Steps between C-alpha positions, in 0.01 A plus 500: 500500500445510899488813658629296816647220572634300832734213455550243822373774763557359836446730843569396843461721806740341777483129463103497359475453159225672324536379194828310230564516144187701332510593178225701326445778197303719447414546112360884439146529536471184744243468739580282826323462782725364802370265778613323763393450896567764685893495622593276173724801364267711264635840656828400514511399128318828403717645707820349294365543206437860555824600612393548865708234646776299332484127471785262729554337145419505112445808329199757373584635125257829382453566127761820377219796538199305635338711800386293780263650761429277883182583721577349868264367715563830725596807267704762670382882323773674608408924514276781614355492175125446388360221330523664139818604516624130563321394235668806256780294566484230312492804159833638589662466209193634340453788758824575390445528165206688551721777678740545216221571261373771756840663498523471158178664463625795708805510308303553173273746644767710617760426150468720158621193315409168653534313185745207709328501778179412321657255291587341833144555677368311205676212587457520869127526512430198214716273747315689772152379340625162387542439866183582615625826628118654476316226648749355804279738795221341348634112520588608820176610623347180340779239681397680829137472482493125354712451862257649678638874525257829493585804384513586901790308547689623268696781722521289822856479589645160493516473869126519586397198244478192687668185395294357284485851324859507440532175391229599268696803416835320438256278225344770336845683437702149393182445263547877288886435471419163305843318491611203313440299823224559813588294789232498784492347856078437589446828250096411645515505874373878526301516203100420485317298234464812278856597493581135469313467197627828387850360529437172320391712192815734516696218472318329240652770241800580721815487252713333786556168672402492852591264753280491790455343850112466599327339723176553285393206315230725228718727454800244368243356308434802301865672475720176517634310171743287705554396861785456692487291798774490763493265785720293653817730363416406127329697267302332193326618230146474413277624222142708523332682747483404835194270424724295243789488732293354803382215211836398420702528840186268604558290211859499547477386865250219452757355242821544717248305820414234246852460382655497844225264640575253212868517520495392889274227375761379263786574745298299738446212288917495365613492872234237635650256194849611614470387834283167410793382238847648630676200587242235340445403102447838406790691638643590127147656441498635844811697421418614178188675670694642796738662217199615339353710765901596555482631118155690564643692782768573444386669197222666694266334355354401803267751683582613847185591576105568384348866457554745769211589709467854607433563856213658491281669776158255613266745590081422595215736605220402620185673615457352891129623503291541196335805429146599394432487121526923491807570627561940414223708446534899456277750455556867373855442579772756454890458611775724569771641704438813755134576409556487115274295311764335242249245348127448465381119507229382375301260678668158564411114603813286546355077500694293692758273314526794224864684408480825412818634303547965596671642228620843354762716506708591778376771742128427413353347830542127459699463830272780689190280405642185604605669883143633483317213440717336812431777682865637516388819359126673611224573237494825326138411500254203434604184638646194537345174661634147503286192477477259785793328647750712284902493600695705332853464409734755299823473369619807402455599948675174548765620301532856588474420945781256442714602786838588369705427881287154529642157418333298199358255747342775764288613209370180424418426919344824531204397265464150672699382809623193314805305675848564393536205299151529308573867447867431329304188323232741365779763382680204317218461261570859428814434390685675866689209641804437782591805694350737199183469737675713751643801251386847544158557289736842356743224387242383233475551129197629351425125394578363837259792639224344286539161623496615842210705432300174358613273749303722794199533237472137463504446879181742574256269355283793324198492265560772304909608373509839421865499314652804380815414202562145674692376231764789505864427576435091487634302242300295250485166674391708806262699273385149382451353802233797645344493205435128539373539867289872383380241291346189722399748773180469613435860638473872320791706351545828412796531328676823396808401229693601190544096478310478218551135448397450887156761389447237194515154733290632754248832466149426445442849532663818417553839672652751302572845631546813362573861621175555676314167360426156534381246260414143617513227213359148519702209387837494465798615404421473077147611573679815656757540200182465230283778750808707494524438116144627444466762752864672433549389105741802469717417806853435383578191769259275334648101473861543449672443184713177423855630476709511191626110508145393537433391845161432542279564854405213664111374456428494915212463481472169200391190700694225498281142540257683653739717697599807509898582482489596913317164570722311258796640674369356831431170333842521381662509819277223617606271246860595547490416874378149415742414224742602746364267797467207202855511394624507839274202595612315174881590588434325856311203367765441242744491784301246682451301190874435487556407824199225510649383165809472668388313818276296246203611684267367225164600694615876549618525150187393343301779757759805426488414112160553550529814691765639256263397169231718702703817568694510143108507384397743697823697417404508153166596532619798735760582237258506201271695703730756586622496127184653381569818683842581461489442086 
């Protein structure tokens, strides 16, 4: 039985259609993963699905009983009260409880004959303990602290935590009421790896189903069992993590290309023989063709149209002078705010064309090192020294000096002077086109304040990125896309992220700080995950548990003919760019084929055949190639 179900959901706002005629359940225990590009619908859906908002047509139908609990991408904490006493909230009916045994306890105390009322305290405190009535401040203490919550925090009124903290809050207090249903909108944005991880485990044995919007491809991999995909105002349904879903909507695509791209062939071939023998000998068989095609499409058996492509932002760095071979060298260093030494650093030597992954909790010093090494922040002590011919670029200033009364387009032509028309060209490829160039920067989503922010990076030309969360708030083709250009860059990166799969494609070092320490790692990311295993074997994030319907983490780092799955991606796209280019060049060539055969053009026919034989080789090459990747 579902605990939810949606039947033919349709929402407009005005005359823009978000989405028509969804229809999804949600069977108990269910874990989905929602994903889309960013404006496709996902919050609006949640949103629906939730109760938030109510949908312009079709219905939402909630199991008799079932409890359904929604974390928003911006939780609102209403109250003066502290942090505990928001999460005590989520035991009221047990708090409850727990008062009429204390006044039944003062009742007997006080009674000669409390024979009735201990009859009834009986009762009371068994449900009391079947409920977990003795152990709910302790889950409460342990939901707080796997979020990333000290004991410290725990009387800080609601209205001093900081955004991420309430969101964090809101989590942490949906998690201890367990319903029937957990519905979350990017549940990872303010959380670090080590509450991440913690989170993928507490939903490995969470009772629920949970229904989640992420950006964050390792932690679908680990949590989801199914994948919905909405795009285009359709939702479809896909099985396995997000690592199985990218496989088969890859599959799927390649098929719907190779079936459209042989259909126009056909098409192409029925209405060349049309035209030749209307009118002539063959006009009966002429006609029976034309009523053919007549029969195909009007049964829709015809295909409008190939796979849609994505517009997706074209980003490239590029380092305009190249740096010695040491690029960062410290010595003795210590960082920190106001003349307090926050971290101690051991002695470091940053090579050139090496990416270095910071990580740790929040609040640790991963951003303070990272504005100290660029010289944002002074020393404590020690030092700092570039190597020769060092530029520096950083992403997290770029993001944070965006000027909130400036137009898109002044912020790119303060870095460089370029001319109006290169500027708005070089903002296209960031995905801002027409008049958007000229909105207000405070206009801009979070995602749109990314792009912005990586469209000046990309202009400075720098030998060394210093990038501080530059995957947060951009969607997964976005997240795909930096990763691919991280990736062929031929300078240094330090790179500060909960992106874990972004850490796995890239680091060939890690950094990993704690309160007061630093620990530098060589190799990457599964060399760090096996040093963690061996130097913390008691530490309860170690690699997350498959979840109850057996998804299964991907294997990054398993090479694929001889490459791994970040090179094979870029391969991927390679291949998929050329089988494009061949089936458009066989499409034209077809077209002239039919028109020499018509003008009898013997010569050209004989040189396009030739042509055509050539490309419909080369397409199948490309498309074998490619199939070795995506199967």
């Amino acid at each position: 039985m579902s605990i939810l179900s949606a039947n033919s959901l349709g929402k407009f706002y005005g005359p823009d259609e978000i989405f028509s005629d969804i229809s999804v359940a949600i069977p108990a225990g269910a874990r989905i993963a929602l994903v889309g590009p960013n404006g496709a619908g996902k919050t609006t859906l949640l949103n629906l699905l939730a109760g938030i908002d109510s949908p312009t047509s079709g219905t939402v139908s909630q199991a008799g009983g079932a409890r359904l609990s929604f974390l928003p991408q911006r939780p609102e904490l209403a109250g003066e009260h502290s942090l505990w006493r928001e999460q005590l909230k989520a035991f009221a009916g047990l708090r409850s409880l727990e008062r009429r045994l204390a006044d039944l306890e003062r009742r007997m105390a006080e009674a000669d004959d409390a024979a009735s009322d201990l009859e009834v305290y009986g009762q009371l405190q068994a449900e009391f303990e079947r409920r977990g009535g003795y152990e709910y401040e302790t889950r409460i203490k342990r939901v707080l602290s796997g979020l990333g919550f000290s004991p410290a925090d725990y009387d800080v009124p609601l209205p001093q935590l900081s955004g991420g903290e309430k969101t964090r809050a809101a989590l942490s207090r949906l998690l201890l009421e367990e319903p029937d249903l957990l519905i979350m909108d990017e549940p990872t944005n303010h959380l670090d790896i080590q509450a991440i991880e913690w989170l993928e485990n507490y939903l490995a044995s969470f009772a629920g189903a949970v229904l989640a919007v992420s950006h964050d491809r390792y932690f679908m991999d680990h949590f989801a069992a199914t994948v919905w995909e909405i795009e285009y105002g359709k939702l479809q349904t896909y099985r396995g993590n997000y690592s199985a879903y990218s496989q088969q909507r890859a599959r799927q695509r390649e098929s719907l290309r190779h079936d459209y791209y042989w259909q126009r062939q056909f098409i192409r071939k029925e209405e060349a023989f049309i035209r030749r023998h209307m009118g002539s000998r063959g006009t009966a068989q002429a006609k029976g063709r034309l009523k053919k095609l007549a029969t195909m499409k009007k049964r829709g058996a015809i295909l409008e149209s190939g796979p849609r492509r994505r517009k997706k932002m074209s980003l490239e760095l590029s380092d305009h002078q190249r740096s010695g071979d040491q690029v960062i060298l410290t010595r003795d260093l210590r960082i920190g705010y106001d003349g307090q030494a926050l971290l101690l650093v051991p002695d470091l030597l940053v090579q050139r064309g090496e990416t270095i992954a910071i990580i740790g909790a929040n609040g640790v010093g991963k951003s303070t090192l990272l504005k100290t090494l660029s010289g944002d922040l002074p020393v404590q002590a020690g030092e700092v020294r570039l190597g020769a011919k060092v530029e520096v670029a950083y992403f997290a200033q770029a993001h944070e000096t965006l000027n909130a009364d400036s137009a898109i387009i002044d912020e790119i032509r303060a870095v460089k002077p370029l001319p109006l028309s290169q500027a708005r060209d070089w903002l296209g490829r960031f995905l801002f086109s027409g008049d958007d160039v000229f909105r207000p920067v405070s206009s801009l989503s979070g995602g749109e304040r990314g792009r912005l922010a990586l469209a000046k990076l990309a202009l400075q030309g720098a030998s060394l990125l210093l990038l501080d969360e530059p995957t947060n708030h951009l969607d997964i083709d976005s997240q795909e896309v930096l990763q691919s250009v991280l990736g062929a860059f031929g300078g240094t990166i330090l790179l500060v992220s909960h992106d874990r799969y972004l850490v796995d494609a890239l680091a060939t070092q890690i950094w990993e700080i704690r309160p007061g320490e630093m620990k530098v790692v060589g190799g990457d990311y599964q060399e760090y995950l096996r040093w963690r295993k061996q130097a913390l074997p008691n530490e309860s994030a170690q690699a997350p548990s498959p979840d109850r319907r057996g998804a299964k983490p991907a294997a990054y780092r398993a090479k694929k003919y001889g490459l791994n799955p970040f090179e094979a991606a870029r391969h991927t796209a390679k291949l998929e760019d050329r089988i494009q280019q061949l089936e458009t060049s066989l499409s034209e060539i077809g077209l002239q084929l039919d028109d020499a055969s018509l003008a009898g053009d013997a010569a050209a026919v004989r040189k396009l055949g030739l042509a055509y034989s050539q490309a419909e080789t080369e397409l199948e090459a490309a498309l074998e190639e490619w199939g070795k990747f995506v199967t």
